[in-house]
Short mmCIF file of C-alpha atoms in Angstrom, two decimals:
data_model
loop_
_atom_site.label_atom_id
_atom_site.label_comp_id
_atom_site.label_asym_id
_atom_site.label_seq_id
_atom_site.Cartn_x
_atom_site.Cartn_y
_atom_site.Cartn_z
CA MET K 186 106.71 97.32 99.34
CA LYS K 187 108.65 94.07 98.17
CA LYS K 188 107.09 95.39 94.75
CA LYS K 189 108.56 98.64 95.22
CA ILE K 190 112.14 97.55 95.68
CA PHE K 191 111.55 94.84 92.76
CA ALA K 192 109.93 97.27 90.29
CA THR K 193 113.31 100.01 91.29
CA ILE K 194 115.88 97.04 90.48
CA THR K 195 113.88 96.11 87.40
CA LEU K 196 113.88 100.12 86.34
CA LEU K 197 118.05 99.72 87.12
CA VAL K 198 118.42 96.44 85.81
CA LEU K 199 117.52 98.44 81.86
CA PHE K 200 118.61 101.62 82.63
CA PHE K 201 122.57 99.94 82.67
CA GLU K 202 121.44 96.93 80.38
CA PRO K 203 124.23 96.51 78.32
CA HIS K 204 123.92 96.00 74.36
CA ALA K 205 125.42 97.80 71.38
CA GLN K 206 124.95 101.88 71.78
CA SER K 207 124.96 104.20 69.34
CA GLU K 208 126.46 107.85 70.01
CA LYS K 209 123.57 108.96 71.39
CA ASN K 210 122.88 105.84 73.44
CA LYS K 211 125.84 106.05 75.12
CA ILE K 212 125.94 106.14 79.12
CA ILE K 213 127.39 109.15 80.77
CA PHE K 214 128.28 109.27 84.23
CA GLY K 215 129.33 111.62 86.67
CA ILE K 216 128.69 113.51 90.68
CA LYS K 217 127.06 116.17 91.33
CA GLY K 218 126.47 117.74 95.05
CA GLY K 219 125.12 121.42 96.19
CA TYR K 220 122.55 123.28 99.30
CA ASN K 221 119.74 121.49 100.40
CA HIS K 222 116.78 122.56 101.54
CA THR K 223 114.23 120.03 104.18
CA VAL K 224 110.66 120.95 104.97
CA ILE K 225 109.29 117.77 106.55
CA ASN K 226 105.54 118.44 107.27
CA GLY K 227 103.51 116.77 109.71
CA TYR K 228 101.37 115.61 112.54
CA GLU K 229 101.90 116.35 116.62
CA THR K 230 100.65 113.62 119.09
CA ASN K 231 97.24 115.22 120.23
CA GLY K 232 96.16 116.15 115.68
CA GLY K 233 97.87 119.32 115.21
CA LYS K 234 100.24 120.07 112.55
CA THR K 235 104.08 120.44 113.25
CA GLY K 236 107.22 120.02 110.76
CA PHE K 237 110.58 120.75 110.54
CA VAL K 238 112.76 122.93 108.64
CA GLY K 239 116.66 122.67 107.64
CA SER K 240 119.16 122.47 105.37
CA THR K 241 122.72 121.25 104.53
CA ILE K 242 124.57 119.37 101.90
CA TYR K 243 123.89 116.81 99.42
CA GLY K 244 126.22 114.92 96.91
CA SER K 245 125.08 111.90 93.99
CA LEU K 246 126.78 110.29 91.57
CA PHE K 247 124.17 109.46 88.16
CA GLY K 248 123.87 107.89 85.18
CA GLU K 249 122.28 109.22 81.89
CA ARG K 250 121.16 107.78 78.72
CA GLY K 251 120.33 109.13 75.37
CA ILE K 252 117.22 108.37 74.42
CA GLY K 253 116.07 110.39 71.19
CA GLU K 254 117.47 113.65 69.88
CA ASN K 255 117.51 115.81 72.90
CA LYS K 256 115.69 113.09 75.29
CA PHE K 257 117.33 111.64 78.39
CA LEU K 258 116.95 109.21 81.35
CA GLY K 259 118.92 109.11 83.95
CA ALA K 260 119.15 108.12 87.57
CA GLU K 261 120.86 108.70 90.47
CA ALA K 262 122.04 107.72 93.93
CA THR K 263 122.00 110.80 95.87
CA PHE K 264 122.66 110.76 99.83
CA SER K 265 121.45 113.96 102.25
CA TRP K 266 121.11 114.20 105.48
CA VAL K 267 119.56 117.53 108.01
CA ASN K 268 119.50 117.41 111.33
CA ASP K 269 120.53 113.88 112.76
CA TRP K 270 118.27 112.32 110.03
CA ASN K 271 120.15 110.73 107.06
CA PHE K 272 118.25 109.64 103.44
CA LEU K 273 118.96 107.41 100.01
CA GLU K 274 117.00 109.01 97.69
CA MET K 275 116.95 107.34 94.11
CA PRO K 276 115.45 109.82 91.42
CA VAL K 277 114.37 108.56 87.91
CA HIS K 278 114.62 111.27 85.69
CA LEU K 279 113.68 112.01 81.85
CA ARG K 280 114.71 115.20 80.81
CA GLN K 281 114.51 116.80 77.74
CA MET K 282 117.18 119.88 76.32
CA LEU K 283 115.22 123.39 75.56
CA ASN K 284 117.92 124.16 73.48
CA ARG K 285 121.45 123.93 73.85
CA GLN K 286 121.71 124.63 77.68
CA ILE K 287 118.21 124.36 79.19
CA SER K 288 117.48 120.94 79.89
CA ILE K 289 114.04 120.50 82.02
CA PHE K 290 113.30 117.23 84.26
CA ALA K 291 111.58 115.18 86.14
CA GLY K 292 110.52 111.48 87.27
CA PRO K 293 109.65 109.43 90.49
CA LYS K 294 111.89 109.22 93.44
CA LEU K 295 112.37 106.14 95.70
CA ASP K 296 113.39 107.92 99.30
CA VAL K 297 114.80 105.51 101.66
CA ALA K 298 115.32 106.16 105.78
CA ALA K 299 118.67 105.38 105.86
CA ASP K 300 118.45 105.34 109.60
CA LYS K 301 116.83 102.04 109.55
CA PHE K 302 120.11 100.14 109.00
CA ASP K 303 121.38 101.87 111.96
CA LYS K 304 120.68 99.90 115.53
CA THR K 305 121.35 102.27 117.88
CA LYS K 306 118.78 104.58 116.84
CA GLU K 307 115.23 103.45 117.26
CA SER K 308 113.41 105.05 113.79
CA GLU K 309 110.08 105.24 113.52
CA SER K 310 109.85 106.11 109.99
CA ARG K 311 108.92 103.82 107.41
CA LEU K 312 112.35 101.92 105.45
CA LEU K 313 111.01 103.44 102.08
CA GLY K 314 108.71 106.60 100.68
CA ILE K 315 107.88 108.16 97.34
CA SER K 316 108.16 111.51 96.17
CA ALA K 317 107.55 112.98 92.46
CA GLU K 318 110.66 115.44 91.06
CA ALA K 319 111.34 118.05 88.60
CA GLY K 320 114.41 120.58 88.20
CA ALA K 321 115.51 122.86 85.06
CA GLN K 322 119.59 122.39 84.43
CA TYR K 323 122.28 124.68 82.88
CA ASP K 324 125.24 123.40 80.27
CA PHE K 325 128.08 125.49 81.00
CA GLY K 326 129.72 123.24 79.26
CA ARG K 327 129.95 119.70 77.52
CA HIS K 328 130.59 118.85 80.98
CA LEU K 329 129.79 121.09 83.51
CA PHE K 330 126.50 121.90 85.04
CA GLY K 331 124.32 123.78 87.57
CA GLU K 332 121.09 122.58 88.30
CA VAL K 333 117.97 123.12 90.39
CA LYS K 334 115.06 120.55 91.53
CA TYR K 335 112.50 120.68 94.07
CA SER K 336 110.82 117.34 95.09
CA VAL K 337 107.56 116.81 97.33
CA GLY K 338 107.02 113.84 99.10
CA VAL K 339 103.83 111.65 98.08
CA THR K 340 103.78 109.16 100.67
CA ARG K 341 103.24 110.40 104.48
CA ASN K 342 106.75 107.97 105.55
CA PHE K 343 108.52 110.48 108.59
CA ASN K 344 108.38 109.91 112.12
CA ASP K 345 110.49 110.94 115.14
CA ALA K 346 109.08 110.70 118.58
CA PRO K 347 111.80 112.79 119.98
CA PHE K 348 110.58 116.20 117.71
CA ASP K 349 106.11 115.04 117.75
CA ILE K 350 105.98 114.85 113.93
CA ASN K 351 103.98 111.55 112.86
CA ASN K 352 102.58 110.51 109.58
CA GLY K 353 105.36 113.25 108.20
CA ARG K 354 106.02 114.14 104.20
CA ARG K 355 109.46 115.35 103.32
CA ASN K 356 109.95 118.08 100.57
CA ASN K 357 113.35 118.51 99.55
CA PHE K 358 114.63 122.15 97.45
CA ARG K 359 118.27 122.61 95.82
CA PHE K 360 120.34 123.82 93.94
CA GLY K 361 124.32 122.96 93.09
CA SER K 362 126.45 122.09 90.20
CA GLY K 363 127.62 118.66 88.93
CA TYR K 364 130.47 116.76 86.16
CA ARG K 365 129.33 114.83 83.73
CA PHE K 366 132.61 112.34 83.04
#
């Protein structure tokens, strides 16, 4: 677990490392948000398959840096929740422009079970999980864009005794919009 945290911090430090930048290497910051649909697939205590489905909204702060003519490296911090569960997610994406308005992106995502920090909740989920995320963006202009993305839980880190969900994977489908400053 310490290796995962160290690797994430190292990646973020390298991403935001200050040095002389050309116009294409300029870091752009922004916000985004929208609709979040979550599916948690797991197992009951007796071994049968079970799960949970829920929908809410999400919000993100992000930074993005040009690393090539039509390529960008981005990192974000996303807060989402479903039912009584709270999550902080930190994806890192490589985004490729297909034309002047459409781009695709993909990358790993670190999922943090924020409920682990709430002493009143007795969360049995692991603190950290890993997901794979992919999606597409459509630029409406220089600042405004729309996006759709899907993430698949790689690790089985979700456990909830009241719902009898053990070793669950959390998958998300999201669509929303964002603004680059």
